[in-house]
Short mmCIF file of C-alpha atoms in Angstrom, two decimals:
data_model
loop_
_atom_site.label_atom_id
_atom_site.label_comp_id
_atom_site.label_asym_id
_atom_site.label_seq_id
_atom_site.Cartn_x
_atom_site.Cartn_y
_atom_site.Cartn_z
CA MET A 26 21.01 65.34 16.58
CA ASP A 27 20.12 63.82 13.17
CA VAL A 28 16.70 63.16 11.63
CA ASP A 29 17.03 59.15 12.23
CA THR A 30 18.01 59.61 15.85
CA ARG A 31 14.88 61.88 16.57
CA LEU A 32 12.53 59.63 14.57
CA ALA A 33 13.61 56.48 16.62
CA GLY A 34 12.78 58.57 19.87
CA PRO A 35 9.09 58.45 21.59
CA THR A 36 8.13 61.24 19.48
CA GLY A 37 8.91 59.44 16.50
CA ILE A 38 6.81 56.41 17.44
CA THR A 39 4.21 58.42 18.48
CA LYS A 40 3.81 60.07 15.26
CA LYS A 41 3.94 56.75 13.30
CA ARG A 42 1.28 55.22 15.53
CA SER A 43 -0.80 58.32 14.97
CA GLN A 44 -0.25 58.24 10.95
CA PHE A 45 -1.10 54.28 11.39
CA TRP A 46 -4.26 54.82 12.89
CA LYS A 47 -5.26 57.84 10.34
CA ARG A 48 -4.61 55.41 7.60
CA PHE A 49 -6.66 52.51 9.22
CA LYS A 50 -9.71 55.01 9.56
CA LYS A 51 -9.61 56.00 6.20
CA GLN A 52 -9.14 52.44 5.02
CA LYS A 53 -11.88 51.05 7.48
CA VAL A 54 -14.14 49.74 4.91
CA LEU A 55 -11.23 47.80 3.30
CA HIS A 56 -10.17 46.41 6.64
CA LEU A 57 -13.54 45.09 7.37
CA PHE A 58 -13.73 42.95 4.11
CA VAL A 59 -10.48 41.81 5.02
CA GLY A 60 -11.33 40.89 8.21
CA LEU A 61 -14.30 39.00 7.21
CA GLY A 62 -12.50 36.97 5.05
CA MET A 63 -9.99 36.14 7.69
CA ILE A 64 -12.74 34.94 10.02
CA PHE A 65 -14.23 32.78 7.17
CA LEU A 66 -10.83 30.94 6.67
CA LEU A 67 -10.26 30.75 10.61
CA ILE A 68 -13.69 29.07 11.06
CA PHE A 69 -13.88 27.08 7.99
CA SER A 70 -10.26 26.25 6.93
CA TYR A 71 -8.11 26.46 10.00
CA THR A 72 -10.30 25.41 13.02
CA PRO A 73 -11.12 22.29 11.50
CA MET A 74 -7.68 21.33 11.09
CA PHE A 75 -7.70 20.25 14.63
CA GLY A 76 -9.58 17.38 13.38
CA ILE A 77 -6.64 15.95 11.75
CA VAL A 78 -5.44 14.27 14.98
CA MET A 79 -8.42 12.05 14.48
CA ALA A 80 -6.54 10.18 11.74
CA PHE A 81 -4.24 8.94 14.67
CA LYS A 82 -7.05 7.98 16.92
CA ASP A 83 -9.97 5.48 17.17
CA TYR A 84 -12.55 8.11 17.26
CA SER A 85 -16.19 7.42 17.55
CA ILE A 86 -18.75 9.88 16.68
CA SER A 87 -20.63 8.92 19.91
CA THR A 88 -18.03 10.57 22.07
CA GLY A 89 -18.82 14.09 20.45
CA ILE A 90 -16.11 16.74 19.94
CA LYS A 91 -14.39 15.82 23.16
CA GLY A 92 -13.63 12.44 21.82
CA ILE A 93 -11.33 13.81 19.29
CA PHE A 94 -8.97 14.50 21.88
CA THR A 95 -9.99 11.92 24.42
CA SER A 96 -9.82 8.92 22.10
CA GLU A 97 -7.29 5.99 22.39
CA TRP A 98 -4.27 6.79 20.48
CA VAL A 99 -3.81 4.22 17.58
CA GLY A 100 -0.82 6.05 15.73
CA LEU A 101 -0.44 4.85 11.95
CA GLN A 102 -2.91 1.88 12.34
CA HIS A 103 -5.56 3.50 9.85
CA PHE A 104 -2.62 4.43 7.13
CA ASP A 105 -1.33 0.85 7.20
CA GLU A 106 -5.05 -0.61 7.01
CA PHE A 107 -5.45 1.58 3.61
CA VAL A 108 -2.35 0.73 2.22
CA ASN A 109 -3.17 -2.88 2.67
CA ASP A 110 -6.84 -2.80 1.62
CA TYR A 111 -7.58 -4.91 -1.35
CA GLN A 112 -8.84 -2.07 -3.24
CA PHE A 113 -5.76 0.24 -2.57
CA GLY A 114 -4.09 -0.38 -6.08
CA THR A 115 -7.42 0.14 -7.92
CA ILE A 116 -8.39 3.24 -5.80
CA VAL A 117 -5.07 4.85 -6.47
CA ARG A 118 -5.06 3.98 -10.27
CA ASN A 119 -8.15 5.37 -10.82
CA THR A 120 -7.49 8.77 -8.93
CA LEU A 121 -4.06 9.06 -10.73
CA VAL A 122 -5.26 8.09 -14.18
CA LEU A 123 -8.32 10.39 -14.12
CA SER A 124 -6.21 13.40 -12.67
CA PHE A 125 -3.45 12.86 -15.34
CA LEU A 126 -5.94 12.75 -18.02
CA LYS A 127 -7.52 15.93 -17.00
CA VAL A 128 -4.10 17.72 -16.91
CA ILE A 129 -3.18 16.45 -20.27
CA PHE A 130 -6.40 17.61 -21.85
CA ALA A 131 -8.08 20.30 -19.58
CA PHE A 132 -4.78 22.43 -19.02
CA PRO A 133 -3.95 23.19 -22.66
CA ALA A 134 -7.75 23.61 -23.66
CA PRO A 135 -7.99 27.12 -22.20
CA ILE A 136 -4.91 28.23 -23.22
CA LEU A 137 -5.74 27.20 -26.93
CA LEU A 138 -9.23 28.78 -26.77
CA ALA A 139 -7.97 32.03 -25.40
CA ILE A 140 -5.28 32.10 -28.28
CA LEU A 141 -8.07 31.60 -31.00
CA LEU A 142 -10.50 34.23 -29.14
CA ASN A 143 -7.53 36.45 -29.48
CA GLU A 144 -6.78 36.06 -33.04
CA ALA A 145 -10.52 36.35 -33.75
CA LYS A 146 -11.18 39.57 -35.69
CA ASN A 147 -15.08 39.61 -35.27
CA LEU A 148 -15.65 41.25 -31.78
CA ARG A 149 -19.42 40.05 -31.87
CA PHE A 150 -18.26 36.40 -32.82
CA LYS A 151 -15.59 36.62 -30.08
CA ARG A 152 -17.99 37.82 -27.14
CA VAL A 153 -20.48 35.14 -28.10
CA VAL A 154 -18.01 32.46 -28.17
CA GLN A 155 -16.44 33.50 -24.74
CA THR A 156 -19.83 34.07 -23.11
CA VAL A 157 -21.07 30.49 -24.24
CA SER A 158 -18.00 29.08 -23.13
CA TYR A 159 -17.80 30.08 -19.54
CA LEU A 160 -21.49 29.97 -18.77
CA PRO A 161 -21.12 25.90 -17.92
CA HIS A 162 -18.96 27.05 -15.02
CA PHE A 163 -22.09 28.19 -13.15
CA ILE A 164 -23.89 25.03 -13.65
CA SER A 165 -23.68 22.63 -10.86
CA TRP A 166 -22.25 18.98 -11.25
CA VAL A 167 -25.86 17.78 -10.43
CA VAL A 168 -27.37 19.55 -13.37
CA VAL A 169 -24.59 18.48 -15.58
CA VAL A 170 -25.08 15.02 -14.83
CA GLY A 171 -28.93 15.29 -15.33
CA ILE A 172 -27.95 16.70 -18.80
CA ALA A 173 -25.56 13.77 -19.50
CA PHE A 174 -28.22 11.36 -18.53
CA SER A 175 -30.73 12.95 -20.63
CA LEU A 176 -28.32 12.77 -23.80
CA LEU A 177 -26.42 9.55 -23.36
CA SER A 178 -28.84 7.32 -21.51
CA THR A 179 -29.74 4.03 -23.29
CA ASP A 180 -33.40 4.13 -22.85
CA ILE A 181 -34.20 7.87 -23.46
CA GLY A 182 -30.83 9.48 -24.76
CA MET A 183 -31.08 11.70 -27.66
CA VAL A 184 -27.23 10.46 -28.78
CA ASN A 185 -28.32 6.87 -28.87
CA LYS A 186 -31.58 7.51 -30.52
CA VAL A 187 -29.84 9.50 -33.40
CA LEU A 188 -27.34 7.01 -33.74
CA LEU A 189 -29.77 4.09 -33.91
CA SER A 190 -31.83 6.11 -36.62
CA LEU A 191 -28.95 6.81 -38.64
CA GLY A 192 -27.93 2.93 -38.45
CA MET A 193 -24.55 3.87 -36.99
CA ILE A 194 -25.10 1.38 -34.21
CA ASP A 195 -27.23 -1.62 -33.80
CA GLN A 196 -27.68 -1.18 -30.01
CA PRO A 197 -27.57 1.69 -27.55
CA LEU A 198 -24.13 2.57 -26.07
CA ASP A 199 -24.21 2.21 -22.57
CA ILE A 200 -21.94 5.11 -22.07
CA LEU A 201 -22.94 5.99 -18.43
CA THR A 202 -22.59 2.37 -16.98
CA ASN A 203 -19.78 0.70 -19.00
CA PRO A 204 -16.22 1.10 -17.12
CA ASN A 205 -14.47 1.77 -20.20
CA TYR A 206 -16.25 5.00 -21.11
CA PHE A 207 -16.02 6.52 -17.50
CA TRP A 208 -12.82 8.20 -17.74
CA GLY A 209 -13.49 9.61 -21.19
CA LEU A 210 -16.77 11.01 -19.91
CA ALA A 211 -15.40 12.52 -17.07
CA VAL A 212 -12.68 14.28 -18.87
CA THR A 213 -15.08 15.47 -21.73
CA SER A 214 -17.70 16.91 -19.30
CA ALA A 215 -14.97 18.50 -17.20
CA VAL A 216 -13.22 20.41 -19.84
CA TRP A 217 -16.69 21.41 -21.28
CA LYS A 218 -17.82 22.79 -17.92
CA GLU A 219 -14.55 24.71 -17.06
CA MET A 220 -12.63 25.35 -20.09
CA GLY A 221 -14.28 28.84 -20.94
CA TRP A 222 -14.06 29.90 -17.31
CA TRP A 223 -10.15 29.56 -17.42
CA THR A 224 -10.07 31.16 -20.65
CA ILE A 225 -10.81 34.35 -18.93
CA ILE A 226 -7.34 34.04 -17.19
CA PHE A 227 -5.54 33.50 -20.17
CA LEU A 228 -7.27 36.37 -22.09
CA ALA A 229 -6.37 38.54 -19.22
CA ALA A 230 -2.68 37.59 -19.65
CA ILE A 231 -2.95 38.13 -23.46
CA ALA A 232 -4.27 41.55 -23.03
CA GLY A 233 -1.36 42.50 -21.04
CA ILE A 234 1.03 42.26 -23.83
CA ASN A 235 2.10 45.41 -25.59
CA PRO A 236 0.29 45.70 -28.74
CA ALA A 237 3.36 47.35 -30.41
CA LEU A 238 5.07 44.20 -30.10
CA TYR A 239 2.70 42.68 -32.60
CA GLU A 240 2.87 45.75 -35.06
CA ALA A 241 6.48 45.54 -34.93
CA ALA A 242 6.56 41.81 -35.77
CA GLN A 243 4.05 42.31 -38.50
CA ILE A 244 6.09 45.01 -40.32
CA ASP A 245 8.99 42.84 -40.01
CA GLY A 246 6.98 40.10 -41.77
CA ALA A 247 5.96 37.52 -39.15
CA GLY A 248 3.14 35.69 -39.84
CA ARG A 249 0.34 34.97 -37.44
CA LEU A 250 1.86 31.59 -36.22
CA ALA A 251 5.16 33.47 -35.63
CA ARG A 252 3.81 36.15 -33.75
CA ILE A 253 1.73 33.63 -31.41
CA ARG A 254 5.02 31.64 -30.90
CA HIS A 255 7.29 34.66 -30.17
CA ILE A 256 5.16 37.17 -28.43
CA THR A 257 1.91 35.60 -27.11
CA PHE A 258 3.24 32.51 -25.61
CA PRO A 259 6.21 34.42 -23.96
CA GLY A 260 3.82 36.92 -22.77
CA MET A 261 1.76 34.17 -21.39
CA LYS A 262 4.39 32.16 -19.76
CA GLY A 263 4.12 33.60 -16.13
CA THR A 264 0.31 32.93 -15.94
CA ILE A 265 0.87 29.55 -17.53
CA VAL A 266 3.46 28.57 -15.15
CA VAL A 267 1.61 29.98 -11.93
CA VAL A 268 -1.77 27.89 -13.08
CA LEU A 269 0.10 24.83 -13.93
CA ILE A 270 1.88 24.61 -10.23
CA LEU A 271 -1.80 25.08 -8.80
CA THR A 272 -2.95 22.39 -11.09
CA ILE A 273 -0.19 19.77 -10.13
CA GLY A 274 -0.93 20.87 -6.27
CA SER A 275 -4.48 20.03 -6.60
CA ILE A 276 -3.94 17.19 -9.18
CA LEU A 277 -5.33 14.48 -7.02
CA GLY A 278 -8.90 16.51 -6.74
CA GLY A 279 -9.05 17.08 -10.60
CA GLY A 280 -6.34 19.83 -11.32
CA LEU A 281 -7.69 22.93 -13.31
CA VAL A 282 -11.32 21.66 -13.46
CA GLY A 283 -11.31 20.14 -9.69
CA SER A 284 -14.13 17.76 -10.00
CA ASN A 285 -12.97 14.29 -9.37
CA PHE A 286 -15.21 13.91 -6.24
CA GLU A 287 -18.42 15.23 -7.85
CA GLN A 288 -17.99 13.35 -11.33
CA ALA A 289 -16.91 10.00 -9.51
CA PHE A 290 -19.73 10.20 -7.00
CA LEU A 291 -22.42 11.31 -9.43
CA PHE A 292 -21.50 9.58 -12.46
CA GLY A 293 -20.39 6.39 -10.55
CA ASN A 294 -22.58 3.37 -10.11
CA SER A 295 -22.04 -0.30 -9.19
CA ILE A 296 -21.37 -1.18 -12.64
CA ASN A 297 -18.78 1.17 -13.60
CA ASN A 298 -17.26 1.11 -10.04
CA PRO A 299 -13.97 -0.54 -11.37
CA THR A 300 -13.17 2.79 -12.84
CA SER A 301 -14.93 5.24 -11.02
CA GLU A 302 -14.15 4.67 -7.58
CA ILE A 303 -11.38 7.10 -6.21
CA VAL A 304 -9.66 8.32 -3.02
CA GLN A 305 -12.21 10.91 -2.33
CA THR A 306 -15.49 8.78 -2.85
CA TYR A 307 -13.99 5.85 -0.94
CA ALA A 308 -12.98 8.15 2.13
CA PHE A 309 -16.69 9.37 1.88
CA LYS A 310 -18.44 6.08 1.78
CA VAL A 311 -16.28 4.69 4.73
CA GLY A 312 -16.45 7.84 6.57
CA LEU A 313 -20.43 8.33 6.29
CA ARG A 314 -21.57 4.98 5.57
CA ASP A 315 -19.61 2.88 7.88
CA GLY A 316 -19.08 5.84 10.46
CA ARG A 317 -15.47 5.05 10.33
CA PHE A 318 -14.33 8.75 10.73
CA SER A 319 -10.86 8.04 11.91
CA TYR A 320 -10.06 5.71 8.81
CA ALA A 321 -11.69 8.50 6.35
CA ALA A 322 -9.54 11.30 8.01
CA ALA A 323 -6.27 9.16 7.47
CA ILE A 324 -7.04 8.71 4.10
CA ASP A 325 -8.11 12.34 3.09
CA LEU A 326 -4.53 13.20 5.06
CA ILE A 327 -2.69 11.10 2.87
CA GLN A 328 -3.93 12.90 0.07
CA SER A 329 -3.35 16.34 1.47
CA VAL A 330 0.40 15.40 2.34
CA ILE A 331 0.92 14.25 -1.43
CA SER A 332 -0.87 17.40 -2.64
CA VAL A 333 1.37 19.84 -0.53
CA VAL A 334 4.60 17.74 -1.58
CA LEU A 335 3.44 18.22 -5.29
CA ILE A 336 2.73 21.99 -5.03
CA PHE A 337 6.19 22.55 -3.67
CA SER A 338 8.04 20.36 -5.89
CA SER A 339 6.42 21.91 -9.17
CA ASN A 340 7.07 25.30 -7.60
CA PHE A 341 10.65 24.72 -6.94
CA ILE A 342 11.14 23.00 -10.77
CA ALA A 343 9.37 25.77 -12.29
CA LYS A 344 11.53 28.65 -10.50
CA ARG A 345 14.64 26.72 -11.69
CA THR A 346 13.60 25.79 -15.35
CA SER A 347 11.53 29.13 -16.06
CA GLY A 348 12.31 31.66 -13.54
CA SER A 349 8.59 31.93 -12.90
CA SER A 350 6.90 30.76 -9.74
CA LEU A 351 3.92 30.89 -7.29
CA PHE A 352 6.23 31.84 -4.30
#
């Protein structure tokens, strides 16, 4: 009897089980951490998905959780109502424009900053810049909006006071209320807050590049720009593609900086509403203010389906064009 036949018998199976439980006991702490993470995802990510059925029913909060499954089935009524809403065009336009502007400006920003920091020779300067750039990530959007009000307010804003004192403007700029300024304000504040955090990811990708490649290129006479083009960028390609796929998949939520809802809700007001009202804030308002939970669920489900389609499409295109992909 050969070795494979013996291992396939009852004795071999028992031995494998014994080895499995020995490894499990040695790694019990790691399994505990993994188990806690899985429980967290199960409770807060998978269990709430049962509520998706609410989008197809006429749910009332007075019926409680049981009402999610016992309410009257209305099919695609809520979806049809949203598509035919008079605000639909404006809301979708605002969401898409704000999201694409963030992709255009927020996605390249950390890549460029990572390359600049990598090229910096002064280590102290490099560390100071990196620390200062990623600290805003830990500031909540409520605080960021408070800082913006202190700087840009027409009454007490420092920016307006300085511009008026220098004679550069005749009257204060209504940056916080003018609809024409909202997109620029949202994109600028998002880039400032999250650029340094994502720079860490790209710096890690650059750190994985073999230093011998730079030395060989320098000996061959390649300049700094040539080394960046032919060594740094190709070395970062895999990371850039993965981050780009994740960005496109979450583009409706703000992409790389993921802050559309917070910014639109906190910076938005009745005056700049024509440009600040987006899908997420509209669903939030009709869901909590008007108590139309089924309608809000339908709106969010539309957004989720579009995001899933985008992430699979971008992954497929990236795999075909660059050979790199998320899955």
